[in-house]
C-alpha atoms as an extended CHARMM CRD file, in Angstrom:
* protein
*
       231  EXT
         1         1  MET       CA            -50.8770000000       93.2910000000       78.7520000000  PROA      1               0.0000000000
         2         2  ASN       CA            -47.8630000000       94.5160000000       80.7670000000  PROA      2               0.0000000000
         3         3  LYS       CA            -44.2040000000       94.4850000000       79.7330000000  PROA      3               0.0000000000
         4         4  VAL       CA            -43.4580000000       91.1060000000       81.3050000000  PROA      4               0.0000000000
         5         5  GLU       CA            -46.4460000000       89.4870000000       79.5950000000  PROA      5               0.0000000000
         6         6  TRP       CA            -45.4240000000       90.9520000000       76.2250000000  PROA      6               0.0000000000
         7         7  ASN       CA            -41.8790000000       89.6860000000       76.7820000000  PROA      7               0.0000000000
         8         8  ASN       CA            -43.0620000000       86.1720000000       77.6520000000  PROA      8               0.0000000000
         9         9  TYR       CA            -45.4860000000       86.1050000000       74.7240000000  PROA      9               0.0000000000
        10        10  PHE       CA            -42.9300000000       86.9650000000       72.0440000000  PROA      10              0.0000000000
        11        11  CYS       CA            -40.0950000000       84.9970000000       73.6550000000  PROA      11              0.0000000000
        12        12  ASN       CA            -42.3020000000       81.9250000000       73.5870000000  PROA      12              0.0000000000
        13        13  ILE       CA            -42.9260000000       82.4250000000       69.8650000000  PROA      13              0.0000000000
        14        14  GLU       CA            -39.2290000000       83.0730000000       69.2380000000  PROA      14              0.0000000000
        15        15  ASN       CA            -38.1580000000       79.9180000000       71.0550000000  PROA      15              0.0000000000
        16        16  LYS       CA            -40.9040000000       77.6490000000       69.7470000000  PROA      16              0.0000000000
        17        17  TYR       CA            -38.7120000000       76.1820000000       67.0120000000  PROA      17              0.0000000000
        18        18  ASN       CA            -35.3630000000       77.0790000000       68.5730000000  PROA      18              0.0000000000
        19        19  LEU       CA            -34.6240000000       73.7060000000       70.1220000000  PROA      19              0.0000000000
        20        20  LYS       CA            -32.2380000000       73.2540000000       73.0210000000  PROA      20              0.0000000000
        21        21  MET       CA            -29.4900000000       70.8010000000       72.1310000000  PROA      21              0.0000000000
        22        22  SER       CA            -28.8990000000       67.8750000000       74.4820000000  PROA      22              0.0000000000
        23        23  ASP       CA            -25.4310000000       67.4630000000       75.9780000000  PROA      23              0.0000000000
        24        24  ASN       CA            -26.0320000000       63.7500000000       76.4250000000  PROA      24              0.0000000000
        25        25  LYS       CA            -26.5990000000       62.8660000000       72.7720000000  PROA      25              0.0000000000
        26        26  PRO       CA            -24.3730000000       63.3120000000       69.7100000000  PROA      26              0.0000000000
        27        27  ILE       CA            -24.9700000000       66.5550000000       67.8360000000  PROA      27              0.0000000000
        28        28  VAL       CA            -24.9560000000       66.6600000000       64.0380000000  PROA      28              0.0000000000
        29        29  ILE       CA            -24.3710000000       69.8710000000       62.1050000000  PROA      29              0.0000000000
        30        30  PHE       CA            -25.3200000000       69.2680000000       58.4760000000  PROA      30              0.0000000000
        31        31  LEU       CA            -24.4250000000       71.6610000000       55.6480000000  PROA      31              0.0000000000
        32        32  ASP       CA            -25.0310000000       71.4760000000       51.9250000000  PROA      32              0.0000000000
        33        33  GLY       CA            -24.1790000000       73.9470000000       49.1980000000  PROA      33              0.0000000000
        34        34  LYS       CA            -26.9290000000       76.1770000000       47.8610000000  PROA      34              0.0000000000
        35        35  ASP       CA            -27.6730000000       75.3710000000       44.1830000000  PROA      35              0.0000000000
        36        36  ILE       CA            -24.1820000000       73.9410000000       43.6570000000  PROA      36              0.0000000000
        37        37  THR       CA            -25.1510000000       70.7540000000       41.8270000000  PROA      37              0.0000000000
        38        38  LYS       CA            -27.2870000000       72.7980000000       39.4200000000  PROA      38              0.0000000000
        39        39  SER       CA            -24.5370000000       75.2700000000       38.5790000000  PROA      39              0.0000000000
        40        40  MET       CA            -22.1470000000       74.8660000000       35.6580000000  PROA      40              0.0000000000
        41        41  ASN       CA            -19.7450000000       77.3110000000       37.3210000000  PROA      41              0.0000000000
        42        42  HSD       CA            -18.5320000000       74.6870000000       39.7610000000  PROA      42              0.0000000000
        43        43  SER       CA            -17.2720000000       71.1700000000       39.1090000000  PROA      43              0.0000000000
        44        44  LEU       CA            -17.8270000000       68.5700000000       41.8330000000  PROA      44              0.0000000000
        45        45  ILE       CA            -15.9170000000       66.0180000000       39.7680000000  PROA      45              0.0000000000
        46        46  THR       CA            -12.5620000000       67.7970000000       39.4430000000  PROA      46              0.0000000000
        47        47  GLU       CA            -10.0450000000       66.7180000000       42.1020000000  PROA      47              0.0000000000
        48        48  ASN       CA             -7.2070000000       69.1460000000       41.3030000000  PROA      48              0.0000000000
        49        49  LYS       CA             -5.6420000000       71.5380000000       43.7930000000  PROA      49              0.0000000000
        50        50  ASN       CA             -7.8290000000       74.5480000000       44.5970000000  PROA      50              0.0000000000
        51        51  SER       CA            -10.8810000000       72.8480000000       43.0780000000  PROA      51              0.0000000000
        52        52  PHE       CA            -14.1930000000       72.8520000000       44.9230000000  PROA      52              0.0000000000
        53        53  ASN       CA            -13.4750000000       69.3650000000       46.2670000000  PROA      53              0.0000000000
        54        54  ASP       CA            -10.0120000000       70.3460000000       47.4760000000  PROA      54              0.0000000000
        55        55  VAL       CA            -11.1840000000       73.4480000000       49.3410000000  PROA      55              0.0000000000
        56        56  PHE       CA            -14.2270000000       71.6240000000       50.7010000000  PROA      56              0.0000000000
        57        57  GLU       CA            -11.9560000000       68.8900000000       52.0630000000  PROA      57              0.0000000000
        58        58  GLN       CA             -9.5780000000       71.4400000000       53.6200000000  PROA      58              0.0000000000
        59        59  THR       CA            -12.4890000000       73.2160000000       55.3080000000  PROA      59              0.0000000000
        60        60  VAL       CA            -14.0310000000       70.0500000000       56.7370000000  PROA      60              0.0000000000
        61        61  LYS       CA            -10.6510000000       68.8120000000       57.9440000000  PROA      61              0.0000000000
        62        62  TYR       CA            -10.0330000000       72.1210000000       59.7350000000  PROA      62              0.0000000000
        63        63  PHE       CA            -13.3510000000       72.1020000000       61.5860000000  PROA      63              0.0000000000
        64        64  THR       CA            -13.0250000000       68.4720000000       62.6990000000  PROA      64              0.0000000000
        65        65  VAL       CA             -9.8950000000       69.6030000000       64.5230000000  PROA      65              0.0000000000
        66        66  GLU       CA            -11.5020000000       72.7700000000       65.8860000000  PROA      66              0.0000000000
        67        67  LEU       CA            -14.5490000000       70.8980000000       67.1940000000  PROA      67              0.0000000000
        68        68  ASN       CA            -12.7280000000       67.6950000000       68.1580000000  PROA      68              0.0000000000
        69        69  CYS       CA            -15.2010000000       65.6840000000       66.1020000000  PROA      69              0.0000000000
        70        70  MET       CA            -15.7410000000       63.5250000000       63.0260000000  PROA      70              0.0000000000
        71        71  ALA       CA            -17.3190000000       64.3900000000       59.6840000000  PROA      71              0.0000000000
        72        72  ILE       CA            -18.4640000000       62.5840000000       56.5710000000  PROA      72              0.0000000000
        73        73  LEU       CA            -18.5210000000       64.5950000000       53.3610000000  PROA      73              0.0000000000
        74        74  GLY       CA            -19.2180000000       64.1020000000       49.6910000000  PROA      74              0.0000000000
        75        75  VAL       CA            -20.5090000000       66.0190000000       46.6440000000  PROA      75              0.0000000000
        76        76  ASP       CA            -21.5900000000       69.3150000000       48.2750000000  PROA      76              0.0000000000
        77        77  GLU       CA            -22.7180000000       68.1050000000       51.7020000000  PROA      77              0.0000000000
        78        78  VAL       CA            -21.0670000000       67.4190000000       55.0390000000  PROA      78              0.0000000000
        79        79  SER       CA            -22.2260000000       66.1370000000       58.4090000000  PROA      79              0.0000000000
        80        80  PHE       CA            -20.1750000000       67.0470000000       61.4650000000  PROA      80              0.0000000000
        81        81  ILE       CA            -20.8520000000       64.5270000000       64.2510000000  PROA      81              0.0000000000
        82        82  ILE       CA            -19.9810000000       65.8530000000       67.6820000000  PROA      82              0.0000000000
        83        83  GLU       CA            -19.9300000000       63.4860000000       70.6590000000  PROA      83              0.0000000000
        84        84  ASP       CA            -18.1730000000       65.7820000000       73.1290000000  PROA      84              0.0000000000
        85        85  SER       CA            -19.9070000000       69.1630000000       73.1120000000  PROA      85              0.0000000000
        86        86  LYS       CA            -17.2180000000       70.9880000000       75.1050000000  PROA      86              0.0000000000
        87        87  LYS       CA            -15.4320000000       72.4290000000       72.0450000000  PROA      87              0.0000000000
        88        88  LEU       CA            -18.7260000000       73.3180000000       70.3700000000  PROA      88              0.0000000000
        89        89  LYS       CA            -19.8440000000       75.2640000000       73.4450000000  PROA      89              0.0000000000
        90        90  GLU       CA            -16.5780000000       77.1940000000       73.3910000000  PROA      90              0.0000000000
        91        91  PHE       CA            -17.0480000000       77.8130000000       69.6690000000  PROA      91              0.0000000000
        92        92  VAL       CA            -20.6330000000       79.0270000000       69.9620000000  PROA      92              0.0000000000
        93        93  SER       CA            -20.0950000000       80.9260000000       73.2260000000  PROA      93              0.0000000000
        94        94  SER       CA            -23.7810000000       80.9910000000       74.0360000000  PROA      94              0.0000000000
        95        95  LYS       CA            -25.3330000000       79.9770000000       77.3410000000  PROA      95              0.0000000000
        96        96  LYS       CA            -28.5790000000       79.1060000000       75.5920000000  PROA      96              0.0000000000
        97        97  TYR       CA            -26.9050000000       76.4620000000       73.4000000000  PROA      97              0.0000000000
        98        98  LYS       CA            -29.8810000000       76.2210000000       71.0990000000  PROA      98              0.0000000000
        99        99  SER       CA            -30.1260000000       75.1280000000       67.4950000000  PROA      99              0.0000000000
       100       100  HSD       CA            -30.5440000000       78.6090000000       66.0020000000  PROA      100             0.0000000000
       101       101  GLU       CA            -27.4150000000       79.9200000000       67.7180000000  PROA      101             0.0000000000
       102       102  ILE       CA            -25.3390000000       76.9320000000       66.6560000000  PROA      102             0.0000000000
       103       103  ILE       CA            -26.5590000000       77.0990000000       63.0530000000  PROA      103             0.0000000000
       104       104  SER       CA            -26.0720000000       80.8470000000       62.7560000000  PROA      104             0.0000000000
       105       105  ILE       CA            -22.5750000000       81.0340000000       64.2170000000  PROA      105             0.0000000000
       106       106  PHE       CA            -21.1700000000       77.8480000000       62.7270000000  PROA      106             0.0000000000
       107       107  SER       CA            -22.5160000000       78.4100000000       59.2070000000  PROA      107             0.0000000000
       108       108  GLN       CA            -20.9600000000       81.8880000000       59.1070000000  PROA      108             0.0000000000
       109       109  CYS       CA            -17.5740000000       80.5500000000       60.2330000000  PROA      109             0.0000000000
       110       110  PHE       CA            -17.7820000000       77.7140000000       57.7060000000  PROA      110             0.0000000000
       111       111  TYR       CA            -18.7540000000       80.1490000000       54.9490000000  PROA      111             0.0000000000
       112       112  LYS       CA            -15.8090000000       82.4570000000       55.6940000000  PROA      112             0.0000000000
       113       113  TYR       CA            -13.1890000000       79.7240000000       55.9500000000  PROA      113             0.0000000000
       114       114  PHE       CA            -14.3290000000       78.0940000000       52.6860000000  PROA      114             0.0000000000
       115       115  ASN       CA            -14.7460000000       81.2540000000       50.6290000000  PROA      115             0.0000000000
       116       116  ASP       CA            -11.4350000000       82.7390000000       51.7990000000  PROA      116             0.0000000000
       117       117  ARG       CA             -9.8170000000       79.8130000000       49.9560000000  PROA      117             0.0000000000
       118       118  TYR       CA            -12.1580000000       79.1360000000       47.0520000000  PROA      118             0.0000000000
       119       119  LYS       CA            -11.5220000000       81.6510000000       44.2960000000  PROA      119             0.0000000000
       120       120  ASN       CA            -14.2140000000       80.6900000000       41.7930000000  PROA      120             0.0000000000
       121       121  ALA       CA            -17.2780000000       82.3920000000       43.3040000000  PROA      121             0.0000000000
       122       122  PRO       CA            -18.8750000000       82.7180000000       46.7560000000  PROA      122             0.0000000000
       123       123  ILE       CA            -20.6520000000       79.5720000000       47.9210000000  PROA      123             0.0000000000
       124       124  TYR       CA            -23.6100000000       79.7930000000       50.2850000000  PROA      124             0.0000000000
       125       125  TRP       CA            -24.6520000000       76.9840000000       52.5950000000  PROA      125             0.0000000000
       126       126  HSD       CA            -27.8560000000       75.5540000000       54.0140000000  PROA      126             0.0000000000
       127       127  CYS       CA            -27.3270000000       74.4480000000       57.6080000000  PROA      127             0.0000000000
       128       128  LYS       CA            -29.2510000000       72.2080000000       60.0150000000  PROA      128             0.0000000000
       129       129  CYS       CA            -28.5930000000       71.0470000000       63.5580000000  PROA      129             0.0000000000
       130       130  LEU       CA            -29.9780000000       67.9870000000       65.3270000000  PROA      130             0.0000000000
       131       131  ASN       CA            -29.4030000000       65.4620000000       68.0730000000  PROA      131             0.0000000000
       132       132  ILE       CA            -29.1780000000       61.7920000000       67.1500000000  PROA      132             0.0000000000
       133       133  PRO       CA            -29.6070000000       58.8920000000       69.6070000000  PROA      133             0.0000000000
       134       134  LYS       CA            -26.6010000000       57.4540000000       71.3870000000  PROA      134             0.0000000000
       135       135  GLY       CA            -25.2810000000       54.3790000000       69.6560000000  PROA      135             0.0000000000
       136       136  LYS       CA            -26.5510000000       55.5230000000       66.2530000000  PROA      136             0.0000000000
       137       137  ILE       CA            -23.4250000000       57.2220000000       64.9290000000  PROA      137             0.0000000000
       138       138  LYS       CA            -22.4820000000       54.3190000000       62.6630000000  PROA      138             0.0000000000
       139       139  SER       CA            -26.0610000000       54.0480000000       61.4320000000  PROA      139             0.0000000000
       140       140  TYR       CA            -26.0270000000       57.7530000000       60.6010000000  PROA      140             0.0000000000
       141       141  ILE       CA            -22.7220000000       57.4180000000       58.7330000000  PROA      141             0.0000000000
       142       142  LYS       CA            -24.1190000000       54.4570000000       56.7620000000  PROA      142             0.0000000000
       143       143  PHE       CA            -27.1540000000       56.5660000000       55.8770000000  PROA      143             0.0000000000
       144       144  ARG       CA            -25.0180000000       59.4910000000       54.6820000000  PROA      144             0.0000000000
       145       145  ASN       CA            -22.5910000000       57.1310000000       52.9610000000  PROA      145             0.0000000000
       146       146  LEU       CA            -25.3820000000       55.7310000000       50.7790000000  PROA      146             0.0000000000
       147       147  SER       CA            -26.9130000000       59.1680000000       50.2050000000  PROA      147             0.0000000000
       148       148  ILE       CA            -23.5760000000       60.5910000000       49.0400000000  PROA      148             0.0000000000
       149       149  PHE       CA            -22.9970000000       57.5920000000       46.7640000000  PROA      149             0.0000000000
       150       150  ASP       CA            -26.3510000000       57.9970000000       45.0340000000  PROA      150             0.0000000000
       151       151  LEU       CA            -25.9560000000       61.7730000000       44.7340000000  PROA      151             0.0000000000
       152       152  LYS       CA            -22.4140000000       61.5280000000       43.3330000000  PROA      152             0.0000000000
       153       153  LEU       CA            -23.4220000000       59.0240000000       40.6530000000  PROA      153             0.0000000000
       154       154  THR       CA            -26.4560000000       61.1030000000       39.7100000000  PROA      154             0.0000000000
       155       155  TYR       CA            -24.3360000000       64.2420000000       39.4550000000  PROA      155             0.0000000000
       156       156  PHE       CA            -21.7330000000       62.4800000000       37.3220000000  PROA      156             0.0000000000
       157       157  LEU       CA            -24.3350000000       61.1340000000       34.8790000000  PROA      157             0.0000000000
       158       158  LYS       CA            -26.0460000000       64.5100000000       34.6110000000  PROA      158             0.0000000000
       159       159  ARG       CA            -22.7180000000       66.0700000000       33.7090000000  PROA      159             0.0000000000
       160       160  LYS       CA            -22.4840000000       63.4340000000       30.9950000000  PROA      160             0.0000000000
       161       161  GLN       CA            -25.8900000000       64.5350000000       29.6590000000  PROA      161             0.0000000000
       162       162  VAL       CA            -27.6520000000       61.3090000000       30.6970000000  PROA      162             0.0000000000
       163       163  LYS       CA            -31.3940000000       61.9810000000       30.8490000000  PROA      163             0.0000000000
       164       164  ASN       CA            -33.4080000000       61.2760000000       34.0080000000  PROA      164             0.0000000000
       165       165  ALA       CA            -30.2450000000       60.2600000000       35.8480000000  PROA      165             0.0000000000
       166       166  GLY       CA            -31.9010000000       60.7120000000       39.2260000000  PROA      166             0.0000000000
       167       167  LYS       CA            -34.5610000000       58.1140000000       38.4040000000  PROA      167             0.0000000000
       168       168  ILE       CA            -32.1560000000       55.3250000000       37.4370000000  PROA      168             0.0000000000
       169       169  PRO       CA            -31.8790000000       52.4840000000       40.0220000000  PROA      169             0.0000000000
       170       170  LEU       CA            -28.6480000000       52.6740000000       41.9890000000  PROA      170             0.0000000000
       171       171  ALA       CA            -27.0990000000       49.4310000000       40.6810000000  PROA      171             0.0000000000
       172       172  LYS       CA            -27.7370000000       50.4240000000       37.0690000000  PROA      172             0.0000000000
       173       173  LYS       CA            -26.5780000000       53.9530000000       37.7960000000  PROA      173             0.0000000000
       174       174  GLU       CA            -23.1900000000       52.6610000000       38.9220000000  PROA      174             0.0000000000
       175       175  GLN       CA            -22.9600000000       50.4410000000       35.8440000000  PROA      175             0.0000000000
       176       176  GLU       CA            -23.6740000000       53.3710000000       33.5340000000  PROA      176             0.0000000000
       177       177  CYS       CA            -21.0620000000       55.4920000000       35.2780000000  PROA      177             0.0000000000
       178       178  SER       CA            -18.4230000000       52.7920000000       34.8110000000  PROA      178             0.0000000000
       179       179  GLU       CA            -18.9260000000       53.0120000000       31.0480000000  PROA      179             0.0000000000
       180       180  PHE       CA            -17.2770000000       56.4380000000       31.0810000000  PROA      180             0.0000000000
       181       181  ARG       CA            -13.4790000000       56.5000000000       31.2580000000  PROA      181             0.0000000000
       182       182  GLU       CA            -13.4870000000       59.5500000000       33.5520000000  PROA      182             0.0000000000
       183       183  TYR       CA            -15.3710000000       57.6250000000       36.2190000000  PROA      183             0.0000000000
       184       184  GLU       CA            -12.1230000000       55.8940000000       37.2540000000  PROA      184             0.0000000000
       185       185  ASN       CA            -10.7610000000       59.2820000000       38.3600000000  PROA      185             0.0000000000
       186       186  ILE       CA            -13.4970000000       59.7620000000       40.9600000000  PROA      186             0.0000000000
       187       187  LYS       CA            -14.4880000000       56.1900000000       41.7920000000  PROA      187             0.0000000000
       188       188  GLU       CA            -12.6430000000       56.0790000000       45.1240000000  PROA      188             0.0000000000
       189       189  PHE       CA            -14.4700000000       59.2250000000       46.3070000000  PROA      189             0.0000000000
       190       190  THR       CA            -18.0200000000       58.2740000000       45.3220000000  PROA      190             0.0000000000
       191       191  LYS       CA            -19.0550000000       57.1400000000       48.8120000000  PROA      191             0.0000000000
       192       192  GLY       CA            -17.6190000000       60.1510000000       50.5530000000  PROA      192             0.0000000000
       193       193  ASN       CA            -14.6970000000       60.7100000000       52.8960000000  PROA      193             0.0000000000
       194       194  LEU       CA            -14.5860000000       60.3770000000       56.6540000000  PROA      194             0.0000000000
       195       195  TYR       CA            -12.4580000000       62.5810000000       58.8830000000  PROA      195             0.0000000000
       196       196  ILE       CA            -11.8450000000       62.2030000000       62.6140000000  PROA      196             0.0000000000
       197       197  LYS       CA            -10.0580000000       65.1200000000       64.2720000000  PROA      197             0.0000000000
       198       198  GLY       CA             -8.2810000000       66.0750000000       61.0430000000  PROA      198             0.0000000000
       199       199  GLN       CA             -7.3170000000       62.5570000000       59.9900000000  PROA      199             0.0000000000
       200       200  ARG       CA             -8.8380000000       60.8470000000       56.9630000000  PROA      200             0.0000000000
       201       201  ILE       CA            -10.2400000000       57.4340000000       57.9410000000  PROA      201             0.0000000000
       202       202  ASP       CA            -11.3440000000       54.4230000000       55.9050000000  PROA      202             0.0000000000
       203       203  ILE       CA            -15.1570000000       54.4080000000       56.0990000000  PROA      203             0.0000000000
       204       204  ASP       CA            -15.6690000000       50.6680000000       55.5980000000  PROA      204             0.0000000000
       205       205  ALA       CA            -13.1190000000       49.8460000000       58.3060000000  PROA      205             0.0000000000
       206       206  PHE       CA            -14.7530000000       52.3190000000       60.6950000000  PROA      206             0.0000000000
       207       207  LEU       CA            -18.1540000000       50.7390000000       60.1630000000  PROA      207             0.0000000000
       208       208  ASN       CA            -16.5390000000       47.4110000000       61.0530000000  PROA      208             0.0000000000
       209       209  ASN       CA            -15.1140000000       48.7360000000       64.3260000000  PROA      209             0.0000000000
       210       210  ARG       CA            -11.5940000000       49.4020000000       63.0500000000  PROA      210             0.0000000000
       211       211  ILE       CA             -9.6930000000       52.6620000000       62.6500000000  PROA      211             0.0000000000
       212       212  VAL       CA             -7.5620000000       52.6680000000       59.5070000000  PROA      212             0.0000000000
       213       213  GLU       CA             -5.8500000000       55.9680000000       58.7710000000  PROA      213             0.0000000000
       214       214  LEU       CA             -5.5610000000       57.0630000000       55.1470000000  PROA      214             0.0000000000
       215       215  PRO       CA             -3.0640000000       59.5090000000       53.6230000000  PROA      215             0.0000000000
       216       216  ASP       CA             -4.1560000000       62.9230000000       52.4390000000  PROA      216             0.0000000000
       217       217  ILE       CA             -5.5820000000       62.9480000000       48.9400000000  PROA      217             0.0000000000
       218       218  GLU       CA             -2.8970000000       63.6970000000       46.3700000000  PROA      218             0.0000000000
       219       219  ARG       CA             -4.0390000000       66.4550000000       44.0550000000  PROA      219             0.0000000000
       220       220  GLU       CA             -2.4040000000       67.6720000000       40.8710000000  PROA      220             0.0000000000
       221       221  GLU       CA             -2.0130000000       71.2970000000       39.9190000000  PROA      221             0.0000000000
       222       222  GLU       CA             -4.8170000000       72.5380000000       37.7120000000  PROA      222             0.0000000000
       223       223  ILE       CA             -3.8310000000       72.7140000000       34.0680000000  PROA      223             0.0000000000
       224       224  ILE       CA             -4.5520000000       76.1520000000       32.6090000000  PROA      224             0.0000000000
       225       225  TYR       CA             -4.6820000000       76.2850000000       28.8410000000  PROA      225             0.0000000000
       226       226  LEU       CA             -3.5140000000       79.4730000000       27.1980000000  PROA      226             0.0000000000
       227       227  ASP       CA             -5.5390000000       81.0070000000       24.4130000000  PROA      227             0.0000000000
       228       228  ILE       CA             -2.9570000000       81.3350000000       21.6350000000  PROA      228             0.0000000000
       229       229  ASN       CA             -5.2900000000       83.6480000000       19.7480000000  PROA      229             0.0000000000
       230       230  ASN       CA             -4.4720000000       86.3570000000       22.2780000000  PROA      230             0.0000000000
       231       231  PHE       CA             -0.7590000000       86.2460000000       21.4700000000  PROA      231             0.0000000000
């Protein structure tokens, strides 16, 4: 087997699962935090300044501007939906424009931007890249909207020590959440947030063909309690 044959053989293996992204279909870059919902070191309920949710929101907002795109986020996951690939191609700077290159470069940039601002502990991210059919953006957002809702309620109940929270039917799950006073503090965020080019948008209005801009989320300073025993 000569050099060219060896090169073709291994390149074929290398590219077998490295899919070329289509320019003619929307591209989704999906990230979710590694082992975040299992960890007690991070709270996905707290909405104060510099909390996980605050930094996550800042990071997503930044990249929707950088990539000229929209994103839906909630709990520890986000989907960037890119209709115009021009900015993404500039961002990736790769002629191949394949899934592995996009995932590798974007996930590293996302990791750095987030962890430069989040002071609790480094967060690592799973990342996927896919094309979705034209005309299916709203369907995809509905799918993620429901997924985020279910995941947020499950997470909340688990933090309240409710057993088998993931197996509770969604309607009952919401009812059980409402029995806790703290649920009112996060209720408006349970179905996720939608950003378009840095602007927060009402999800329900968007799904009904309207663009309704929302103000930035107001966050209070985190209250730090002093240990008087150390004085």
